[in-house]
Amino acid sequence: MQLVILQDIDPGTIIGAIFIGLALIIASGVFFYFKNMIVVPFNEIHVISSGTKTKTFDGKGRYCFIKFLMSKTIIPKHVLDIEPGLLDLLDCDNLPFGVEISVKVQVTDPQKAAATLTRIDHSTVAKVVEDTVMSAARSIAMERTILDIMKKREEVEQRVYSMVADALGKLGLSAIIFDIKNIRDTEGNDVITSLERVKIAELRKNAQVAEAIHNKESFVKSEQMKQEQETARLIKEQDIIAKQVLVDQERLILDKQQSTKKAEIEKERLKIMAEAEKEKNMIDAEAEAEVIRVKAEAEAEAIKLKAIANAEAILKKGIAEAEVLKKKNAAMGGNYAAQIELSKILSKAQIDSAGKIAEALGKNNKIMYLPVDGDNGLLSNFLPKIDAFFQSGIPTDIMGQLSGKKNIKKLASK
């Protein structure tokens, strides 16, 4: 019956039914896919595990989650601010104290965190961080005294942070910020308070000592400053005195140079005046000498003319007397006595003529110049007259007659 019914159905109807079924299946699948499509918020990370595969989706991804086939872990991306509260600790001397710590944690390895932590929310992460910080803080505190911890707070903080960071890193977490906020006494204990009293007393003592030292140093420094100021003042005064001495020396040098210059100028002026006076005196002397010379020349010329005139008169007189004597001698037949007398007359005439000239020249005490050459010279006028006398033959005749007489006497004596 069933086979008959299927055979009676139209094949087109069967194909249409198949297509409709496939369409319904696809539509159902698409609806199921989009219904289970999850868009990851920007502040979350989703870790999806299916069998042995694990995928991570952040705020930029989306996925289809099927509950009966997959497991999902939602991890916040923001930083978790965790404050464990006051941690009760003991130092190496078993003295109690408390530490307040603040930690900021962030998931840096989502797959490791999802694998190691049952849940990843603030409470779960806070519990893990508190346990980790407590363990690290107790380990470090047992190695030091409270005073050492308080003095080396940054060093202790760095060591605790290092231990916490290593432990959280194994869980896929990272301590972004770690800070020891406070170190104080726990309830019912006053260890730190007592230490603070001692510290305060020590600080007061140190403050007093420091104040005394400071006052002493201030006094010493003040005295040093006063001494330095006094030294600086003295040095400044010495510099001023030295500069004043230099200025005075330069002024003296300038005054000396000016005096020397003035003396040189005065000397040059006196020299010029002396030369001018000398030149004036020379000019006056030359003018006076010229006047004397002209006057002397005039007087000498007058004396010369007078002497020449006297000499010519004497010579003429002598020549005339000689001529007369010559004639007498000729008339007397060459008497020897007459010849001698003639010579005496000529000699006396020459002597008188020369004496007149010498007497005239001796009376003239002026400066004069006797020309040697020229027509007006004394010798040039006098010598021709003497030459004329000798050329007249009178001296020759006289000397000839004298010579003849001597020869006659020589022959007579023989």
XYZ file of C-alpha atoms in Angstrom:
414
model
C 0.000 0.000 0.000
C 2.787 2.345 0.853
C 4.667 1.595 -2.306
C 1.547 2.186 -4.230
C 1.047 5.503 -2.562
C 4.631 6.606 -3.274
C 4.298 5.559 -6.836
C 1.170 7.578 -7.124
C 2.975 10.740 -5.902
C 4.337 13.055 -8.493
C 8.178 13.190 -8.590
C 8.047 16.952 -8.812
C 6.183 17.004 -5.565
C 8.874 14.892 -3.943
C 11.650 17.168 -5.191
C 9.771 20.223 -3.986
C 9.308 18.646 -0.598
C 13.030 17.875 -0.460
C 13.921 21.459 -1.329
C 11.478 22.733 1.241
C 12.988 20.440 3.881
C 16.520 21.565 3.015
C 15.433 25.175 3.154
C 13.858 24.619 6.541
C 17.024 22.915 7.773
C 19.226 25.725 6.467
C 16.922 28.362 7.886
C 16.894 26.580 11.210
C 20.709 26.341 11.136
C 21.065 30.020 10.286
C 18.597 30.948 12.978
C 20.386 28.725 15.485
C 23.786 30.201 14.460
C 22.728 33.797 14.810
C 20.805 33.038 17.960
C 23.935 31.614 19.584
C 26.267 34.265 18.025
C 28.094 36.127 20.783
C 29.872 39.470 20.240
C 32.746 39.914 22.733
C 32.559 43.222 24.629
C 35.614 45.477 24.314
C 36.451 45.078 28.051
C 36.352 41.268 28.062
C 38.284 38.306 26.772
C 36.440 35.022 26.085
C 38.301 31.733 26.204
C 36.343 28.994 24.299
C 37.256 25.349 24.771
C 35.869 22.582 22.554
C 37.473 19.200 23.069
C 41.239 19.702 22.868
C 41.043 23.076 21.112
C 41.073 26.451 22.863
C 40.391 29.797 21.219
C 40.538 33.316 22.597
C 38.317 36.157 21.456
C 38.781 39.774 22.511
C 36.647 42.867 21.952
C 37.223 42.757 18.197
C 35.940 39.177 17.685
C 32.657 37.187 17.657
C 31.832 33.496 17.788
C 28.933 30.994 17.859
C 28.672 29.297 21.224
C 26.989 25.867 21.536
C 26.610 25.030 25.177
C 26.523 21.240 24.883
C 29.658 21.271 22.689
C 31.747 24.132 24.181
C 32.880 25.663 27.487
C 33.368 29.415 27.947
C 35.485 31.461 30.393
C 34.960 35.226 30.522
C 38.003 37.211 31.627
C 37.829 40.977 32.339
C 40.394 43.117 30.507
C 40.337 45.956 32.994
C 42.802 46.290 35.874
C 41.600 44.777 39.141
C 42.286 46.985 42.164
C 42.899 44.719 45.138
C 43.631 45.828 48.702
C 44.218 42.839 50.961
C 43.772 44.951 54.080
C 46.103 45.061 57.082
C 48.506 42.118 57.001
C 49.683 40.882 60.417
C 53.417 40.206 60.212
C 56.331 39.389 62.528
C 59.893 40.564 62.131
C 63.004 38.499 62.785
C 62.665 39.286 66.532
C 58.996 38.158 66.494
C 57.838 41.716 67.072
C 54.352 42.187 65.622
C 53.474 44.908 63.125
C 51.010 45.447 60.342
C 51.411 46.333 56.673
C 48.813 47.837 54.340
C 49.386 46.912 50.712
C 47.652 47.914 47.476
C 47.954 45.789 44.334
C 46.615 46.374 40.833
C 46.357 43.160 38.810
C 45.546 42.434 35.170
C 45.138 39.198 33.192
C 47.963 39.042 30.685
C 47.677 35.357 29.623
C 43.956 34.545 29.248
C 44.402 30.853 28.285
C 46.738 30.177 31.252
C 44.403 32.024 33.617
C 41.404 30.062 32.309
C 43.314 26.803 32.742
C 44.569 27.482 36.301
C 41.700 29.405 37.868
C 38.225 28.017 38.431
C 36.669 31.401 37.945
C 38.113 34.697 36.875
C 36.262 37.434 38.661
C 37.208 40.089 41.170
C 36.581 37.989 44.271
C 38.457 34.951 42.976
C 41.442 36.993 41.763
C 41.433 39.044 45.007
C 41.610 35.857 47.101
C 44.509 34.530 45.037
C 46.366 37.875 45.204
C 45.859 38.222 48.987
C 47.261 34.757 49.630
C 50.221 35.414 47.348
C 51.018 38.809 48.905
C 50.678 37.461 52.460
C 53.076 34.611 51.731
C 55.693 36.891 50.143
C 55.394 39.580 52.858
C 55.829 37.074 55.706
C 58.884 35.568 54.051
C 60.586 38.962 53.682
C 59.515 40.249 57.145
C 61.065 37.261 58.940
C 64.468 38.214 57.519
C 64.601 41.790 58.883
C 63.872 43.940 61.920
C 61.070 46.453 62.026
C 63.564 49.331 61.988
C 65.343 47.863 58.988
C 62.027 47.370 57.188
C 60.994 50.951 57.921
C 64.376 52.364 56.908
C 64.618 50.281 53.746
C 60.984 50.416 52.793
C 61.573 50.725 49.057
C 63.978 47.775 49.045
C 61.477 45.598 50.966
C 58.688 46.691 48.650
C 60.740 45.741 45.603
C 61.507 42.255 46.974
C 57.849 41.564 47.876
C 56.753 42.802 44.445
C 59.280 40.538 42.742
C 57.993 37.452 44.594
C 54.331 38.356 43.965
C 54.954 39.049 40.263
C 56.629 35.642 39.800
C 53.791 33.812 41.558
C 51.001 35.651 39.691
C 52.797 35.212 36.369
C 52.394 31.455 36.721
C 48.629 32.010 36.941
C 48.458 34.203 33.856
C 48.164 37.362 35.964
C 50.457 40.394 36.228
C 50.908 42.836 39.108
C 50.807 46.188 37.311
C 51.255 48.329 40.426
C 52.462 47.237 43.874
C 52.663 49.650 46.809
C 53.231 49.358 50.567
C 50.857 52.028 51.761
C 51.629 51.972 55.467
C 53.534 50.175 58.207
C 51.895 50.475 61.633
C 51.060 48.703 64.863
C 48.390 46.024 64.933
C 45.583 46.209 67.454
C 46.837 45.803 71.051
C 50.504 46.336 70.130
C 52.661 49.474 70.393
C 56.012 48.300 69.046
C 56.210 50.864 66.294
C 54.854 53.570 68.607
C 57.595 52.844 71.130
C 60.184 52.828 68.405
C 58.796 56.100 67.160
C 59.141 57.605 70.660
C 62.755 56.500 70.777
C 63.203 57.781 67.276
C 61.562 61.065 68.174
C 63.814 61.435 71.228
C 66.808 60.591 69.112
C 65.636 62.982 66.472
C 65.179 65.727 69.045
C 68.643 65.052 70.386
C 70.039 65.012 66.906
C 68.056 68.143 66.148
C 69.548 69.908 69.160
C 73.015 68.740 68.221
C 72.389 69.707 64.645
C 71.041 73.066 65.763
C 74.102 73.644 67.932
C 76.367 72.599 65.095
C 74.354 74.748 62.745
C 74.585 77.710 65.124
C 78.308 77.137 65.490
C 78.723 76.768 61.772
C 76.559 79.833 61.249
C 78.702 81.798 63.699
C 81.904 80.535 62.110
C 80.504 81.204 58.675
C 79.379 84.661 59.755
C 82.844 85.403 61.138
C 84.399 84.023 57.979
C 82.094 86.191 55.899
C 83.022 89.223 57.989
C 86.699 88.388 57.620
C 86.272 87.815 53.903
C 84.398 91.096 53.589
C 87.135 92.887 55.549
C 89.786 91.206 53.410
C 87.882 92.137 50.280
C 87.582 95.715 51.538
C 91.309 95.903 52.262
C 92.135 94.374 48.899
C 89.784 96.830 47.226
C 91.392 99.732 49.077
C 94.843 98.443 48.126
C 93.708 98.173 44.531
C 92.349 101.708 44.688
C 95.617 102.949 46.226
C 97.663 101.051 43.643
C 95.523 102.447 40.841
C 95.832 105.948 42.347
C 99.622 105.513 42.498
C 99.608 104.432 38.873
C 97.447 107.419 37.984
C 99.795 109.745 39.900
C 102.813 108.185 38.214
C 101.190 108.563 34.818
C 100.296 112.157 35.702
C 103.898 112.828 36.763
C 105.162 111.246 33.564
C 102.744 113.362 31.545
C 103.723 116.486 33.499
C 107.392 115.667 32.987
C 106.794 115.070 29.307
C 104.873 118.332 29.068
C 107.629 120.154 30.999
C 110.274 118.578 28.774
C 108.238 119.501 25.737
C 107.808 123.048 27.002
C 111.546 123.234 27.790
C 112.356 121.955 24.305
C 109.952 124.458 22.799
C 111.433 127.250 24.943
C 114.956 126.113 24.067
C 114.055 126.048 20.395
C 112.438 129.470 20.733
C 115.523 130.879 22.475
C 117.725 129.241 19.873
C 115.686 130.790 17.087
C 115.739 134.146 18.870
C 119.514 133.830 19.437
C 120.052 132.933 15.804
C 117.827 135.824 14.802
C 119.735 138.137 17.164
C 123.032 136.771 15.873
C 121.859 137.230 12.317
C 120.738 140.753 13.178
C 124.075 141.506 14.867
C 125.951 140.063 11.905
C 123.870 142.155 9.546
C 124.449 145.227 11.741
C 128.176 144.372 12.006
C 128.436 143.842 8.278
C 126.630 147.116 7.697
C 128.917 148.888 10.171
C 131.963 147.153 8.699
C 130.808 148.159 5.257
C 130.517 151.772 6.424
C 133.970 151.580 8.049
C 135.415 149.894 4.983
C 133.988 152.479 2.630
C 135.213 155.255 4.904
C 138.604 153.577 5.291
C 138.899 153.080 1.573
C 138.079 156.746 1.039
C 140.607 157.835 3.666
C 143.174 155.355 2.360
C 142.625 156.591 -1.147
C 143.126 160.160 0.024
C 146.285 159.214 1.950
C 147.490 157.189 -1.015
C 147.006 160.078 -3.377
C 148.705 162.420 -0.960
C 151.600 160.009 -0.448
C 151.982 159.499 -4.170
C 151.946 163.221 -4.708
C 154.602 163.759 -2.026
C 156.674 160.878 -3.349
C 156.434 162.173 -6.898
C 157.438 165.638 -5.722
C 160.408 164.252 -3.801
C 161.359 162.031 -6.695
C 161.070 164.859 -9.171
C 163.168 167.012 -6.902
C 165.734 164.266 -6.615
C 165.788 163.710 -10.335
C 166.120 167.414 -10.915
C 168.973 167.635 -8.447
C 170.571 164.593 -10.004
C 170.231 166.114 -13.463
C 171.860 169.297 -12.230
C 174.586 167.307 -10.570
C 175.066 165.275 -13.718
C 175.510 168.427 -15.709
C 177.904 169.753 -13.123
C 179.805 166.557 -13.179
C 180.055 166.680 -16.920
C 181.291 170.269 -16.754
C 183.798 169.419 -14.082
C 185.134 166.529 -16.084
C 183.633 163.686 -14.078
C 184.711 164.659 -10.620
C 184.478 161.708 -8.245
C 183.153 163.818 -5.438
C 180.331 165.076 -7.599
C 179.375 161.558 -8.455
C 179.290 160.605 -4.854
C 177.169 163.624 -4.094
C 174.805 162.637 -6.883
C 174.379 159.166 -5.417
C 173.681 160.630 -2.015
C 171.066 162.926 -3.477
C 169.298 160.047 -5.255
C 169.470 157.843 -2.211
C 168.131 160.577 -0.003
C 165.339 161.244 -2.485
C 164.372 157.589 -2.498
C 164.532 157.397 1.299
C 162.489 160.564 1.721
C 159.914 159.361 -0.785
C 159.563 155.980 0.906
C 159.480 157.651 4.301
C 156.683 159.921 3.247
C 154.664 156.960 2.044
C 155.362 154.977 5.212
C 154.546 157.983 7.376
C 151.281 158.472 5.551
C 150.406 154.817 5.852
C 151.345 154.761 9.527
C 149.077 157.666 10.324
C 146.125 155.768 8.759
C 144.819 153.311 11.455
C 141.730 152.364 9.449
C 141.150 149.118 7.633
C 142.082 149.612 4.046
C 142.848 147.546 1.033
C 145.837 148.360 -1.151
C 145.148 147.236 -4.653
C 147.923 145.314 -6.317
C 146.644 145.562 -9.841
C 144.881 148.318 -11.666
C 145.667 151.792 -12.880
C 145.123 153.488 -9.508
C 147.491 151.254 -7.474
C 150.281 152.833 -5.475
C 152.960 150.544 -6.829
C 151.611 150.754 -10.357
C 151.946 154.556 -10.209
C 155.203 154.691 -8.284
C 157.219 151.969 -9.976
C 156.947 153.485 -13.480
C 158.432 156.691 -12.137
C 161.352 154.868 -10.573
C 161.762 152.994 -13.846
C 161.797 156.302 -15.705
C 164.500 157.490 -13.371
C 166.692 154.550 -14.130
C 165.912 154.800 -17.852
C 167.129 158.435 -17.875
C 170.684 157.092 -17.785
C 171.713 159.093 -14.776
C 172.260 156.129 -12.466
C 174.099 154.305 -15.256
C 176.426 157.216 -15.996
C 177.135 157.640 -12.352
C 177.901 153.994 -11.887
C 180.042 154.005 -15.101
C 182.083 156.951 -13.940
C 182.492 155.346 -10.553
C 183.667 152.164 -12.238
C 186.173 154.075 -14.467
C 187.702 155.822 -11.507
C 188.193 152.523 -9.733
C 189.948 151.046 -12.787
C 192.307 154.106 -13.091
C 193.207 153.733 -9.445
C 193.921 150.042 -9.891
C 196.229 150.786 -12.895
C 197.990 153.551 -11.035
C 198.616 151.297 -8.121
C 200.128 148.693 -10.355
